[in-house]
Coordinates of C-alpha atoms and ligand atoms in Angstrom, one line a residue:
X1 CA -14.2 -3.9 21.3
X2 CA -13.5 -4.8 17.7
X3 CA -13.3 -2.8 14.5
X4 CA -16.4 -4.3 13.1
X5 CA -18.7 -2.8 10.5
X6 CA -22.4 -3.1 9.7
X7 CA -21.6 -5.9 7.1
X8 CA -19.9 -8.1 9.7
X9 CA -16.3 -7.4 8.4
X10 CA -13.7 -7.1 11.1
X11 CA -10.6 -4.9 10.5
X12 CA -7.4 -6.3 11.9
X13 CA -5.0 -4.9 9.3
X14 CA -4.0 -1.3 10.0
X15 CA -2.3 0.7 7.2
X16 CA -0.5 3.7 8.6
X17 CA 0.6 6.5 6.3
X18 CA 3.7 8.1 7.8
X19 CA 3.9 11.0 5.4
X20 CA 2.2 12.3 2.3
X21 CA 5.5 13.3 0.8
X22 CA 7.4 11.4 -1.8
X23 CA 10.6 11.5 -3.8
X24 CA 9.1 10.0 -7.0
X25 CA 6.3 11.3 -9.1
X26 CA 4.6 8.2 -10.5
X27 CA 2.2 9.2 -13.2
X28 CA -0.6 7.1 -11.7
X29 CA -0.2 8.8 -8.4
X30 CA 1.0 12.4 -8.5
X31 CA 1.4 15.3 -10.9
X32 CA 4.9 16.2 -12.1
X33 CA 5.0 19.2 -9.8
X34 CA 4.1 17.3 -6.7
X35 CA 1.4 18.3 -4.3
X36 CA 0.9 20.8 -1.5
X37 CA 2.3 18.7 1.4
X38 CA 0.6 18.5 4.8
X39 CA 1.9 21.2 7.1
X40 CA 4.1 19.8 9.9
X41 CA 1.7 20.9 12.7
X42 CA -1.1 18.9 11.1
X43 CA 1.0 15.7 10.9
X44 CA 1.0 13.4 13.9
X45 CA 4.2 13.4 15.9
X46 CA 5.9 10.0 16.4
X47 CA 4.5 9.8 19.9
X48 CA 1.0 10.5 18.7
X49 CA 1.3 8.0 16.0
X50 CA 2.6 5.3 18.3
X51 CA -0.2 6.0 20.8
X52 CA -2.8 5.5 18.1
X53 CA -1.1 2.3 16.9
X54 CA -1.1 1.1 20.5
X55 CA -4.8 1.8 20.9
X56 CA -5.5 -0.1 17.7
X57 CA -3.5 -3.1 18.9
X58 CA -4.4 -3.2 22.6
X59 CA -8.0 -2.0 22.5
X60 CA -9.3 -2.9 19.0
X61 CA -7.7 -6.1 17.9
X62 CA -5.3 -4.9 15.2
X63 CA -2.9 -7.7 14.5
X64 CA -1.0 -6.4 11.4
X65 CA 0.5 -3.0 10.9
X66 CA 1.7 -1.8 7.5
X67 CA 3.7 1.4 7.2
X68 CA 3.1 3.3 4.0
X69 CA 2.7 6.8 2.6
X70 CA 3.6 8.8 0.5
X71 CA 7.1 7.4 1.0
X72 CA 7.5 5.9 4.5
X73 CA 11.3 5.9 4.2
X74 CA 11.1 9.8 4.3
X75 CA 9.9 9.6 7.9
X76 CA 12.9 10.1 10.1
X77 CA 11.4 8.3 13.1
X78 CA 10.6 5.2 11.1
X79 CA 12.9 2.7 12.9
X80 CA 11.6 4.0 16.3
X81 CA 8.0 3.7 15.2
X82 CA 8.6 0.2 14.0
X83 CA 10.3 -0.8 17.3
X84 CA 7.5 0.7 19.4
X85 CA 5.0 -1.2 17.3
X86 CA 6.9 -4.4 17.7
X87 CA 7.1 -3.9 21.4
X88 CA 3.2 -4.1 21.7
X89 CA 1.4 -7.3 22.6
X90 CA -1.5 -8.7 20.7
X91 CA -4.7 -8.9 22.7
X92 CA -4.8 -12.7 22.4
X93 CA -1.3 -13.0 23.9
X94 CA 0.2 -14.5 20.8
X95 CA 3.1 -12.1 20.6
X96 CA 3.7 -8.8 18.8
X97 CA 1.9 -7.4 15.8
X98 CA 3.2 -8.4 12.4
X99 CA 4.8 -5.4 10.7
X100 CA 5.3 -4.6 7.0
X101 CA 6.1 -1.6 4.8
X102 CA 5.1 -0.6 1.3
X103 CA 7.9 1.6 -0.1
X104 CA 9.4 2.8 -3.4
X105 CA 12.7 1.4 -2.0
X106 CA 14.7 4.6 -2.5
X107 CA 17.3 4.7 0.3
X108 CA 16.4 1.3 1.5
X109 CA 19.9 0.1 0.7
X110 CA 21.1 2.2 3.7
X111 CA 18.2 1.5 6.1
X112 CA 17.1 -2.1 5.4
X113 CA 19.2 -3.7 8.2
X114 CA 18.2 -1.1 10.8
X115 CA 14.6 -1.6 9.9
X116 CA 14.9 -5.4 10.2
X117 CA 16.7 -4.9 13.6
X118 CA 13.9 -2.6 14.7
X119 CA 11.5 -5.5 14.0
X120 CA 10.1 -4.9 10.5
X121 CA 9.0 -8.3 9.2
X122 CA 8.5 -7.7 5.4
X123 CA 8.5 -5.2 2.6
X124 CA 6.6 -4.6 -0.6
X125 CA 8.6 -2.5 -3.0
X126 CA 7.1 -0.8 -6.0
X127 CA 8.8 -1.4 -9.3
X128 CA 6.9 -1.3 -12.6
X129 CA 9.6 -2.1 -15.1
X130 CA 13.1 -3.7 -15.7
X131 CA 14.0 -0.8 -18.0
X132 CA 15.6 2.2 -16.3
X133 CA 14.3 4.5 -19.1
X134 CA 10.8 3.4 -18.8
X135 CA 11.1 3.8 -15.0
X136 CA 12.3 7.4 -15.5
X137 CA 9.3 8.1 -17.7
X138 CA 6.7 6.5 -15.3
X139 CA 8.2 8.0 -12.1
X140 CA 9.7 11.1 -13.6
X141 CA 12.9 10.4 -11.8
X142 CA 16.0 8.5 -12.9
X143 CA 16.3 6.2 -9.9
X144 CA 15.8 2.7 -11.2
X145 CA 19.1 1.4 -9.9
X146 CA 18.4 2.8 -6.4
X147 CA 15.1 0.8 -6.2
X148 CA 16.9 -2.4 -7.4
X149 CA 19.6 -1.8 -4.8
X150 CA 16.9 -1.4 -2.2
X151 CA 15.2 -4.6 -3.2
X152 CA 18.5 -6.5 -2.8
X153 CA 19.2 -4.9 0.6
X154 CA 15.7 -5.9 1.8
X155 CA 16.3 -9.4 0.8
X156 CA 19.8 -9.5 2.4
X157 CA 18.3 -8.1 5.6
X158 CA 15.8 -10.9 5.8
X159 CA 12.7 -8.6 5.1
X160 CA 11.2 -11.3 3.1
X161 CA 9.5 -12.8 1.2
X162 CA 10.2 -9.6 -0.6
X163 CA 7.2 -8.6 -2.7
X164 CA 7.2 -6.3 -5.7
X165 CA 4.2 -4.2 -6.6
X166 CA 3.7 -3.2 -10.2
X167 CA 1.1 -1.1 -12.0
X168 CA 0.9 -1.6 -15.8
X169 CA 0.3 1.6 -17.7
X170 CA -0.9 1.6 -21.2
X171 CA 1.8 2.8 -23.6
X172 CA 4.5 2.7 -21.0
X173 CA 5.1 -0.8 -19.6
X174 CA 1.9 -2.7 -20.6
X175 CA 3.8 -5.2 -22.7
X176 CA 6.4 -5.8 -20.0
X177 CA 4.4 -8.0 -17.6
X178 CA 6.1 -11.3 -18.5
X179 CA 9.7 -9.9 -18.5
X180 CA 9.1 -8.2 -15.2
X181 CA 7.8 -11.5 -13.8
X182 CA 10.8 -13.4 -15.1
X183 CA 13.2 -10.8 -13.6
X184 CA 11.5 -11.1 -10.2
X185 CA 11.5 -14.9 -10.3
X186 CA 15.2 -15.0 -11.0
X187 CA 15.8 -12.9 -7.9
X188 CA 13.3 -14.6 -5.6
X189 CA 10.9 -11.7 -5.4
X190 CA 7.1 -12.2 -5.4
X191 CA 5.5 -10.0 -8.0
X192 CA 2.0 -8.6 -7.8
X193 CA 0.2 -6.6 -10.5
X194 CA -2.2 -3.9 -9.2
X195 CA -4.9 -2.6 -11.5
X196 CA -4.6 1.1 -11.8
X197 CA -7.3 2.8 -9.6
X198 CA -8.9 6.2 -9.7
X199 CA -6.8 7.6 -6.8
X200 CA -4.3 9.9 -8.5
X201 CA -4.2 13.5 -7.3
X202 CA -4.7 14.8 -10.8
X203 CA -7.9 12.7 -11.5
X204 CA -6.4 11.4 -14.7
X205 CA -7.7 7.8 -14.3
X206 CA -9.5 6.5 -17.3
X207 CA -11.2 3.1 -17.4
X208 CA -10.5 2.5 -21.0
X209 CA -6.8 3.0 -20.5
X210 CA -6.6 0.7 -17.5
X211 CA -4.8 -2.6 -18.0
X212 CA -7.2 -5.0 -16.5
X213 CA -6.4 -8.1 -14.4
X214 CA -7.8 -10.2 -17.3
X215 CA -5.5 -8.6 -19.8
X216 CA -2.5 -9.0 -17.5
X217 CA -3.3 -12.7 -17.0
X218 CA -3.7 -13.2 -20.8
X219 CA -0.3 -11.5 -21.3
X220 CA 1.4 -13.7 -18.8
X221 CA -0.3 -16.8 -20.1
X222 CA 1.7 -16.5 -23.4
X223 CA 4.8 -17.3 -21.5
X224 CA 3.8 -19.1 -18.4
X225 CA 1.3 -21.7 -17.3
X226 CA -0.7 -20.2 -14.4
X227 CA -2.7 -22.3 -11.9
X228 CA -5.0 -20.4 -9.5
X229 CA -4.3 -21.1 -5.9
X230 CA -7.1 -21.4 -3.3
X231 CA -7.1 -19.8 0.1
X232 CA -7.0 -16.1 -0.7
X233 CA -8.8 -15.2 2.6
X234 CA -8.8 -11.4 3.0
X235 CA -5.7 -10.9 0.9
X236 CA -6.2 -8.5 -2.0
X237 CA -4.1 -10.6 -4.4
X238 CA -5.4 -13.6 -6.3
X239 CA -2.4 -15.9 -6.4
X240 CA -1.3 -18.1 -9.3
X241 CA 1.3 -20.8 -9.3
X242 CA 3.7 -20.3 -12.2
X243 CA 4.4 -23.4 -14.3
X244 CA 5.1 -26.2 -11.7
X245 CA 6.2 -23.8 -9.0
X246 CA 7.6 -22.8 -6.7
X247 CA 7.1 -19.2 -7.8
X248 CA 3.8 -17.5 -7.6
X249 CA 2.4 -14.2 -9.0
X250 CA -0.4 -12.1 -7.5
X251 CA -3.1 -10.2 -9.4
X252 CA -4.9 -7.4 -7.6
X253 CA -7.9 -6.6 -9.6
X254 CA -9.2 -3.9 -7.4
X255 CA -11.4 -2.4 -10.1
X256 CA -12.6 -5.3 -12.2
X257 CA -12.5 -8.1 -9.5
X258 CA -13.2 -6.2 -6.3
X259 CA -12.7 -8.1 -3.0
X260 CA -14.5 -5.6 -0.7
X261 CA -16.6 -8.4 0.9
X262 CA -13.5 -9.8 2.5
X263 CA -11.8 -6.6 3.4
X264 CA -10.1 -6.5 6.8
X265 CA -8.2 -3.2 6.4
X266 CA -8.5 0.2 8.0
X267 CA -6.3 3.2 7.3
X268 CA -4.8 5.9 9.5
X269 CA -3.5 9.0 7.6
X270 CA -0.4 10.9 8.6
X271 CA -2.6 13.7 9.9
X272 CA -4.6 11.4 12.2
X273 CA -7.7 10.6 10.2
X274 CA -9.3 7.2 10.1
X275 CA -10.4 6.1 6.7
X276 CA -12.5 2.9 6.8
X277 CA -11.8 2.4 3.0
X278 CA -9.3 3.5 0.5
X279 CA -12.2 5.0 -1.4
X280 CA -14.0 6.5 1.7
X281 CA -15.2 10.1 1.2
X282 CA -15.7 10.5 5.0
X283 CA -12.9 10.6 7.6
X284 CA -12.9 10.4 11.3
X285 CA -10.6 12.9 13.1
X286 CA -8.6 11.1 15.8
X287 CA -6.0 13.9 15.9
X288 CA -8.7 16.2 17.3
X289 CA -9.5 13.6 20.0
X290 CA -5.9 13.0 20.7
X291 CA -5.0 16.7 21.0
X292 CA -8.2 17.5 22.8
X293 CA -7.2 15.3 25.7
X294 CA -9.3 12.2 25.1
X295 CA -8.5 9.0 27.0
X296 CA -7.4 5.8 25.2
X297 CA -10.8 4.3 25.8
X298 CA -12.5 7.4 24.3
X299 CA -10.3 7.3 21.2
X300 CA -11.0 3.6 20.8
X301 CA -14.8 4.2 20.9
X302 CA -14.5 7.0 18.3
X303 CA -12.3 4.7 16.1
X304 CA -14.8 1.8 16.4
X305 CA -17.6 4.1 15.5
X306 CA -15.8 5.2 12.3
X307 CA -16.0 1.7 11.1
X308 CA -19.8 1.6 11.2
X309 CA -20.1 3.7 8.0
X310 CA -17.8 1.5 6.0
X311 CA -19.7 0.9 2.7
X312 CA -20.1 -2.7 1.4
X313 CA -18.0 -1.9 -1.7
X314 CA -15.9 0.8 -3.2
X315 CA -18.4 1.7 -5.9
X316 CA -15.9 2.4 -8.6
X317 CA -18.1 0.6 -11.1
X318 CA -21.2 2.6 -10.2
X319 CA -22.1 5.5 -12.5
X320 CA -22.4 7.7 -9.4
X321 CA -18.8 7.0 -8.2
X322 CA -17.0 10.0 -7.0
X323 CA -13.2 9.9 -6.4
X324 CA -12.1 10.7 -2.8
X325 CA -10.7 14.3 -2.2
X326 CA -7.6 12.7 -0.8
X327 CA -5.2 11.2 -3.2
X328 CA -3.6 7.8 -2.7
X329 CA -0.3 9.4 -1.6
X330 CA -2.0 11.0 1.3
X331 CA -4.1 8.0 2.3
X332 CA -1.6 5.2 2.3
X333 CA -1.9 2.4 -0.3
Ligands
LIG1 N1 5.5 5.2 -2.0 C1 5.3 3.9 -1.6 C2 5.2 3.0 -2.9 O1 5.1 3.5 -4.0 O2 5.3 1.8 -2.7 C3 4.1 3.6 -0.8 C4 2.8 4.4 -1.1 S1 2.1 4.0 -2.7 C5 0.7 5.1 -2.7 C6 1.5 2.4 -2.4 C7 1.2 1.5 -3.6 O3 0.1 2.1 -4.3 C8 2.3 1.4 -4.6 O4 2.6 0.0 -4.8 C9 1.9 2.1 -5.8 O5 2.3 1.5 -7.0 C10 0.4 1.9 -5.7 N2 -0.4 3.0 -6.4 C11 -0.2 4.3 -6.4 N3 -1.2 4.9 -7.1 C12 -1.9 3.9 -7.6 C13 -3.1 3.9 -8.5 N4 -3.6 5.0 -9.0 N5 -3.6 2.7 -8.8 C14 -3.1 1.5 -8.3 N6 -2.0 1.5 -7.5 C15 -1.5 2.7 -7.2
LIG2 FE1 5.5 8.1 -4.5 FE2 4.5 5.7 -4.1 FE3 3.0 7.7 -5.2 FE4 5.0 6.6 -6.6 S1 3.2 5.5 -5.9 S2 4.6 8.8 -6.4 S3 6.5 6.2 -5.0 S4 3.7 7.6 -3.2

């Protein structure tokens, strides 16, 4: 059985949200006061989570597992979850699943080596600016140096190539693209700019304020020569070679340059819901199956069925678009 949808796309890349909690309050994601976090009893235990990941890998052809959140480093069982994932075997016998994490990097200085030892392959760390004051305004926390230390620790622990995710926000860091890129290149980090999406809990997204992929590229082109690279596959980022290389930069134009036709992703939330798209408005409750005594095979069938309703595109650009009830921090970006 595969995670195939009606449009012929096969999901092999599982994004697992480990928690909806976070220690930052990025303006494009959460309100200053935070959110009503999921009650503990609704959150999957480590064992439940590992069982679902195993079903995904062994029954349904998942080959890549990315841990995210909320902030995945806030999940105490993270190293054990990574190790259990890495102990699984891919259906085609070609080894263990590839593992990655998207994190804000806070505390990674202390845990990077343990995570690498547990089998984590790579990390994406979110950092929107080289200026600690701008960072504090965007994230509402004065923690820039902790992220920078986390990045360095990830690189030292071999969790590379280390990628940096940045969102440009008008009036905050929208003129900083080139300096952030230079900063990342000097340290050997691969930077990717993500267009701001309508996924914030406070529903404050505004198309006119969004810094588009085109605008970002124009900004970078003042300082660098960018050559598009072929072979994007199902990766969300369009990659560009900078000057004559070897560095590259990624542009994720989720809104203005959607890549839904090539999507190979599926999401599992921390409370055990399958979301077949980041923008899905329907969820499939695997926690109920799990806690109701369903067998692995029954859960796999339910999961596969959840893929069938995956829409051909996210519809952000349709006049009838409605934002999901669940914010990005509770889905897993
Ligand atoms: N807390 C971790 C982090 O920030 O990396 C993981 C979860 S976060 C939701 C995952 C990614 O989504 C981050 O790179 C973040 O910058 C991005 N993100 C959050 N809200 C977004 C939005 N409204 N539009 C685009 N990207 C967003
Ligand atoms: Fe937290 Fe990540 Fe959302 Fe920022 S983007 S508030 S770090 S979950």
